[in-house]
Coordinates of C-alpha atoms in Angstrom, one line a residue:
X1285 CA -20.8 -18.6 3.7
X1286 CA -19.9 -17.1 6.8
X1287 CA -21.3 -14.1 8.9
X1288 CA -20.6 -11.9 11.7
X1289 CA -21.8 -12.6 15.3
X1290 CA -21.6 -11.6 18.8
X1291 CA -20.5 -14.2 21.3
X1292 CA -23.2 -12.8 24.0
X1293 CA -26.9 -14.0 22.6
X1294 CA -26.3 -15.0 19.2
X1295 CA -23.3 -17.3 20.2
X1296 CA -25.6 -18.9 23.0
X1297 CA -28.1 -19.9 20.3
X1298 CA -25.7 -21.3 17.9
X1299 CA -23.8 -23.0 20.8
X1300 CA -27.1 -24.8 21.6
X1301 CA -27.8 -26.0 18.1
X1302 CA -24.1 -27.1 17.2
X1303 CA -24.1 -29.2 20.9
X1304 CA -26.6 -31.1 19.2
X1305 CA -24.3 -32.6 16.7
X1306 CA -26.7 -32.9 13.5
X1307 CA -28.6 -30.9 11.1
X1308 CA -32.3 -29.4 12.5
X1309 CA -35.0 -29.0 10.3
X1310 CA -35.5 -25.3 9.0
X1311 CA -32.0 -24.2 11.1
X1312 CA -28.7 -23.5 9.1
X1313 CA -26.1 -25.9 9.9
X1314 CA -23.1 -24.5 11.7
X1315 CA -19.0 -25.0 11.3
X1316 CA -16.5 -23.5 13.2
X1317 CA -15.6 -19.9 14.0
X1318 CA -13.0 -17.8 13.5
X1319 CA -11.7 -14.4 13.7
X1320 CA -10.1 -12.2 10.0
X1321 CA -9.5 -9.2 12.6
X1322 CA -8.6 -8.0 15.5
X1323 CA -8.0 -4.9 17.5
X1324 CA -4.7 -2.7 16.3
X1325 CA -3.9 -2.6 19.9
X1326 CA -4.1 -6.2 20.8
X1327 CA -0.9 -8.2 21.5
X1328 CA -2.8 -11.3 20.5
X1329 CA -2.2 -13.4 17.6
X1330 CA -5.6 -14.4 16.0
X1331 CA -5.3 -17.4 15.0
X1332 CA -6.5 -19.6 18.1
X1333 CA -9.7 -19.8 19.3
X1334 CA -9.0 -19.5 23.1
X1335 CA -9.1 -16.0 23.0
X1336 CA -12.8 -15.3 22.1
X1337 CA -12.6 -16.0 26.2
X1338 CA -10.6 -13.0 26.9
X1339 CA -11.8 -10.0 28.0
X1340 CA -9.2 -7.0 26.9
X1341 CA -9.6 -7.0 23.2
X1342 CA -12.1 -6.2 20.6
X1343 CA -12.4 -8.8 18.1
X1344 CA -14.7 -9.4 14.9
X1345 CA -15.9 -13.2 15.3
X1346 CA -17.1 -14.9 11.9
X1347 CA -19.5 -18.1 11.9
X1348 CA -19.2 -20.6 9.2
X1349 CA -22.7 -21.2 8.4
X1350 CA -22.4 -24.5 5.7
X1351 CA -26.4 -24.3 5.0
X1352 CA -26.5 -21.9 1.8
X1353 CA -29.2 -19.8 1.6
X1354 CA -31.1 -17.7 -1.3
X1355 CA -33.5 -14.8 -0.2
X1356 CA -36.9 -15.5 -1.1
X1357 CA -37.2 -12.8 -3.6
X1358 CA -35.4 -15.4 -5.7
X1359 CA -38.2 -18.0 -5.5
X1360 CA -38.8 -20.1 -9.1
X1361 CA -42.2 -19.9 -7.9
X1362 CA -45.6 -19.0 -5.8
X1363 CA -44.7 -22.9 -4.9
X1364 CA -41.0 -22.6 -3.4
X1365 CA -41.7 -19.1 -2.2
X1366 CA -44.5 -20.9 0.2
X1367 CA -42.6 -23.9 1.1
X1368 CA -39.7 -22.1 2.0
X1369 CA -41.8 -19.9 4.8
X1370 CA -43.6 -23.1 5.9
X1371 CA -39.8 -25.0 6.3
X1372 CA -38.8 -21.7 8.4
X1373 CA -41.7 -21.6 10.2
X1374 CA -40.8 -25.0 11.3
X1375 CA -37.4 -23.8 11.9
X1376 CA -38.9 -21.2 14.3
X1377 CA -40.8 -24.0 16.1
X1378 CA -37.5 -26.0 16.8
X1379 CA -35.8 -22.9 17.8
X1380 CA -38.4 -22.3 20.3
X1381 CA -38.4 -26.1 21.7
X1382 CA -34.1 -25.2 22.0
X1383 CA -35.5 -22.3 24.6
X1384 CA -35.4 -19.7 22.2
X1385 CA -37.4 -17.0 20.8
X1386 CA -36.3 -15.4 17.4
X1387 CA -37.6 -11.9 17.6
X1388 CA -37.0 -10.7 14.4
X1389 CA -38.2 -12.6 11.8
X1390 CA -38.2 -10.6 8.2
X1391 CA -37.6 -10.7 4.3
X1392 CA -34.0 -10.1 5.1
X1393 CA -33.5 -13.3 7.5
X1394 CA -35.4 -15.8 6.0
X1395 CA -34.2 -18.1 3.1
X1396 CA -34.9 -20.3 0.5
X1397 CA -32.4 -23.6 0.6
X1398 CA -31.2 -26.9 -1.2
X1399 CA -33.6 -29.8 0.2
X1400 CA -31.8 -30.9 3.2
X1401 CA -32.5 -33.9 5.5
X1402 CA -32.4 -32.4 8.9
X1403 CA -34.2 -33.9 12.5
X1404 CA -37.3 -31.7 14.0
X1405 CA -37.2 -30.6 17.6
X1406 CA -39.8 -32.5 20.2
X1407 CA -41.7 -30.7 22.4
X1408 CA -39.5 -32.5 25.9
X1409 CA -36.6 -30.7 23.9
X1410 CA -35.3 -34.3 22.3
X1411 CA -34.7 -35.2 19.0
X1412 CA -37.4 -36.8 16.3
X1413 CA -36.6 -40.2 15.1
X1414 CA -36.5 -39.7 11.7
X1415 CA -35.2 -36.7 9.4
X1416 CA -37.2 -34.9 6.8
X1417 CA -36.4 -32.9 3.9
X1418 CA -36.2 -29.2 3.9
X1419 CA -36.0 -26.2 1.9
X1420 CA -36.3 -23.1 3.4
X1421 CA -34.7 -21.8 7.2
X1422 CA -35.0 -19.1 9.5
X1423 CA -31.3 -17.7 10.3
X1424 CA -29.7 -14.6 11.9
X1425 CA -30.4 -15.0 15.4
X1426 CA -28.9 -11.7 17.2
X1427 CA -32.2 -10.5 18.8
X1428 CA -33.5 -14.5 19.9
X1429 CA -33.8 -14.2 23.3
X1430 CA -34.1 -17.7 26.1
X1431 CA -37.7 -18.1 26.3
X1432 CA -37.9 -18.7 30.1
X1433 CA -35.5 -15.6 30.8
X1434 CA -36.7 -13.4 33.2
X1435 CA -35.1 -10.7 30.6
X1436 CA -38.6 -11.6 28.1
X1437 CA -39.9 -8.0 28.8
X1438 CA -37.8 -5.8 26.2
X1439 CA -37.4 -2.8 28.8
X1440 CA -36.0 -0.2 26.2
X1441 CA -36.9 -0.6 23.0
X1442 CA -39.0 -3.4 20.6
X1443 CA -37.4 -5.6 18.3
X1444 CA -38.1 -6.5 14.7
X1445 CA -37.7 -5.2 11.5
X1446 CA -40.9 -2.5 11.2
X1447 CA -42.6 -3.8 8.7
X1448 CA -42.4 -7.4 9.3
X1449 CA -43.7 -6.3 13.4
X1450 CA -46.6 -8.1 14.9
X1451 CA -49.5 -5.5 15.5
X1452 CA -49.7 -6.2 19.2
X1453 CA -45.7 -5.4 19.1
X1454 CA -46.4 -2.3 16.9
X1455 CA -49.8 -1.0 19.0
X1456 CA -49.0 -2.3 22.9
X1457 CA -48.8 0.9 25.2
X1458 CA -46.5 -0.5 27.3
X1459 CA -43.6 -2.5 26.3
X1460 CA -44.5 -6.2 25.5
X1461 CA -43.5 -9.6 25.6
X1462 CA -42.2 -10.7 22.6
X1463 CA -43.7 -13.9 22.1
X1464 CA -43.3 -16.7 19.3
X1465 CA -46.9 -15.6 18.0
X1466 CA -45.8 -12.4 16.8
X1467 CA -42.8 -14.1 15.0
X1468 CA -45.4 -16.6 13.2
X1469 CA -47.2 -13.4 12.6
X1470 CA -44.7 -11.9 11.2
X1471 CA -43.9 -14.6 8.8
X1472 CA -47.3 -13.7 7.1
X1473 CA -46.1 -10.2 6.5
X1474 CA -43.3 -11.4 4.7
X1475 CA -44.9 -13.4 2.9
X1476 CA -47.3 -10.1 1.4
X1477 CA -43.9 -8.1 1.4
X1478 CA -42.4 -10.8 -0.8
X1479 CA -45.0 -11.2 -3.1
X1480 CA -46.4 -7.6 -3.9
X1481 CA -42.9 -6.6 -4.7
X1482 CA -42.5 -9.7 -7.2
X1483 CA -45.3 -9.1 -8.7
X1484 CA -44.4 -5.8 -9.3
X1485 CA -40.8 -7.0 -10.9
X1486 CA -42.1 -9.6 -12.6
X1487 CA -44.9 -7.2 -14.3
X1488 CA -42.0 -5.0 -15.3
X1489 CA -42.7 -1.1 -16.8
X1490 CA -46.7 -1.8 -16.0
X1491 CA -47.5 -3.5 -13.1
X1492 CA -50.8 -4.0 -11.9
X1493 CA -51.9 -1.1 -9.4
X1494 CA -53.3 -3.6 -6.6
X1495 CA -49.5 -5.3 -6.5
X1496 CA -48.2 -1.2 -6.8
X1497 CA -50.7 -0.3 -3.8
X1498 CA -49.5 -3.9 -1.9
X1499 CA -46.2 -2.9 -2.1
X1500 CA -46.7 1.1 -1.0
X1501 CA -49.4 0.1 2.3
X1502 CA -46.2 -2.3 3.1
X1503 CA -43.5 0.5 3.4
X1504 CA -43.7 2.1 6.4
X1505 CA -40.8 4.8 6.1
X1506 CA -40.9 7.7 9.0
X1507 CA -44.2 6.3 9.7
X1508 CA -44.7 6.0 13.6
X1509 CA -45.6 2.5 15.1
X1510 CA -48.9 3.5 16.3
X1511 CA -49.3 4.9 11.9
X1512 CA -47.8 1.4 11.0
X1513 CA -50.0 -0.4 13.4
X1514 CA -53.2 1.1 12.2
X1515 CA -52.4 0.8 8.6
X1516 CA -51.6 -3.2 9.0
X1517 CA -54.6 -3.1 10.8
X1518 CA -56.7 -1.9 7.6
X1519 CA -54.4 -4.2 5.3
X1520 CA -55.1 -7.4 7.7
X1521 CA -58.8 -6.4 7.3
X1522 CA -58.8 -6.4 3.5
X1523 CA -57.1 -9.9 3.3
X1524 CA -59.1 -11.5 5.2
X1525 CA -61.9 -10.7 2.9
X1526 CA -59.7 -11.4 -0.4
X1527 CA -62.0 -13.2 -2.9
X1528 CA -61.2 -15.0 -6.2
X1529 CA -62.8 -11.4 -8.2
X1530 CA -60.5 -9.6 -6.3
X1531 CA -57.5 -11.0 -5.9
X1532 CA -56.0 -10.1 -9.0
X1533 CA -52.4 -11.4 -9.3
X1534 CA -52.1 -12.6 -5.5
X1535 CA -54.7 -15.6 -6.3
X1536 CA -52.4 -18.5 -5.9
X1537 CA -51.8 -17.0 -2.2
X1538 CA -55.7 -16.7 -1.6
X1539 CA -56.6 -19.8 0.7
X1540 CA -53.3 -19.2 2.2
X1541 CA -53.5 -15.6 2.8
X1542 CA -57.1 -15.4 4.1
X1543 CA -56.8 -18.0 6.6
X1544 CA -53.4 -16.8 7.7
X1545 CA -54.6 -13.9 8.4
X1546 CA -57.6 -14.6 10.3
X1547 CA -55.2 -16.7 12.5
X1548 CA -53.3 -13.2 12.6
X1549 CA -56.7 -11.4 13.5
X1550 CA -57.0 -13.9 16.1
X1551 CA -54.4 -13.6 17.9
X1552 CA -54.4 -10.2 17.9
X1553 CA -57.7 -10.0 19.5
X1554 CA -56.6 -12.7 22.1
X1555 CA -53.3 -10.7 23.2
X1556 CA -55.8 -7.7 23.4
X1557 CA -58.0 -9.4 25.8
X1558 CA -55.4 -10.5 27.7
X1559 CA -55.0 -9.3 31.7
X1560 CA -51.9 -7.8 32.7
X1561 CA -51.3 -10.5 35.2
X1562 CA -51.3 -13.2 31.6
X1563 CA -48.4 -11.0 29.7
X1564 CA -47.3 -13.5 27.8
X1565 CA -48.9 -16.9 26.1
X1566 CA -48.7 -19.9 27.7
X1567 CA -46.2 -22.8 26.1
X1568 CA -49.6 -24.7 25.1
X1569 CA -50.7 -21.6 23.5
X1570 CA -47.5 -21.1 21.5
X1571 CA -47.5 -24.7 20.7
X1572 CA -51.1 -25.1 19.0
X1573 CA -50.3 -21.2 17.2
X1574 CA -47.2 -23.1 15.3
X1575 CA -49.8 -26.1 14.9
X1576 CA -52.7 -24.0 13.6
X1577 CA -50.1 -21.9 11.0
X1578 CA -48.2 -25.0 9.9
X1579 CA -51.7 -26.5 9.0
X1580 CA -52.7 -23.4 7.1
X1581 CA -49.8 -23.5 5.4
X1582 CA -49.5 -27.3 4.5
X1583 CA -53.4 -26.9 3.2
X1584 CA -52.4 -23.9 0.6
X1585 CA -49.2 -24.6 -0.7
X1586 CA -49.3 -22.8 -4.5
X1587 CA -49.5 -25.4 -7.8
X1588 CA -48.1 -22.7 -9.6
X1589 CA -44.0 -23.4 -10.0
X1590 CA -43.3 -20.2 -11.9
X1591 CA -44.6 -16.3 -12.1
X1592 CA -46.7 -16.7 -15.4
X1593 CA -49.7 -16.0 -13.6
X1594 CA -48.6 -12.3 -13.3
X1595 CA -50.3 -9.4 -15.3
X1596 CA -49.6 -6.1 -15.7
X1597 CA -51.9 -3.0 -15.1
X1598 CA -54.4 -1.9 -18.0

């Protein structure tokens, strides 16, 4: 498949993971570029590459992406749907030891793929010995931004897709740092997106009311960020406490969901309590977040390889 991309902070990404010559775990693999259009204006032909380096015309640049990828809605499974966010999770942990932070993780840009064999990041920036199987990546990568640029602050505006946002993103007076915890935190909240609205397919013309209330305190339309904040706030609260009597058709996510969350909680409180001098977390503090995730997801991975376990309302 292919898909549009600017040649500015997007390009830079893909640049650094094509230079590496070999397929990264939880990171599409990349072919070449080319370009269908061009401006009506331009007196250039477009069928050779050297002029993406010119200046005077507008072009639309395509990316070959040979990884193919099906959104999670599609999962077989409680099962896939999991591993997929645990493989892209590990994707975001290899984007970050390229330099980069994503920025906008959501439903939209995460995917379910084919097992693929593909070499994980190290933390000096090297490459693993071995390869390991995959089957779910993180991809469109138009907001990631260098991790060590001095351009970390976002000065106008925040980035991520509203209801996938971290609450620290969603709450902070002033602008924030966008940092690789709210991108793990964000892969939690689509995670709950996913699965209260496939529950509520699945269930058909009567789904269960606590998938149909899921699904309505995760749409956030003309809602405010500080309204959105608070109301994740009060959703964050109520899965932490999820319990086997209460967790209706969300109870092969339980485990999973409770401690995710509580790592969510945490972190949350931590960026709270955080000086201005310390506006960002440390790389050892990114690293054991993506430690501590990864482990809660590797410990709660579903049995269940289908939606069977669904019920309808009353």
């Amino acid at each position: 498949m292919t898909t549009a991309i600017d040649l500015g902070r997007e390009g830079t990404v893909v640049d650094a993971i094509k230079k590496l010559k070999t397929k990264i775990f939880g990171l599409p693999d990349f072919g070449p570029r080319y370009i269908p259009m061009r401006d009506a204006n331009s007196k250039y032909e477009t069928s050779y590459l050297n002029i993406l380096n010119l200046t005077d015309i507008r072009a639309c640049v395509r990316q070959v992406i040979l990884t193919v990828g099906k959104p999670l809605h599609t999962a077989s499974g409680p099962r896939q749907l999991v591993i997929a966010l645990r493989d892209a999770l590990f994707g975001l942990r290899n984007l970050y030891r390229l330099g980069y932070v994503h920025r906008d993780v959501s439903s939209g840009n995460t995917y379910i793929t084919e097992p693929m064999q593909g070499f994980h990041i190290l933390r000096d920036g090297g490459l693993g010995k071995e390869t390991h199987a995959s089957s779910g990546m993180a991809g469109d990568f138009d907001l990631c931004i260098g991790r060590d640029d001095k351009d970390r602050q976002i000065h106008s505006h925040r980035t991520g897709t509203l209801p996938f946002m971290a609450i620290d993103l969603l709450s902070s007076l002033q602008l924030p740092y966008h940092s690789p915890i709210h991108d793990m935190e964000s892969v939690m909240w689509v995670l709950v997106w996913v699965v209260g609205h496939k529950n509520v397919d699945v269930a058909g013309d009567e789904p269960n009311p606590q998938d149909v209330k899921l699904c309505d305190d995760m749409s956030v339309a003309n809602m405010t960020m500080d309204l959105v904040a608070h109301r994740k706030r009060s959703l964050l609260h109520i899965l932490q406490r999820l319990t086997s009597r209460r967790s209706g058709n969300l109870e092969p996510f339980r485990n999973l969901l409770v401690e995710g969350f509580n790592l969510v909680d945490r972190y949350v409180t931590r960026s709270e309590d955080r000086t201005s001098e310390e506006q960002t977390f440390s790389d050892e503090e990114v690293e054991e977040a993506f430690t501590a995730y990864l482990d809660v997801f590797e410990k709660n991975i579903p049995v269940e390889t289908d939606w069977s376990h669904v019920k309808g309302g009353p």
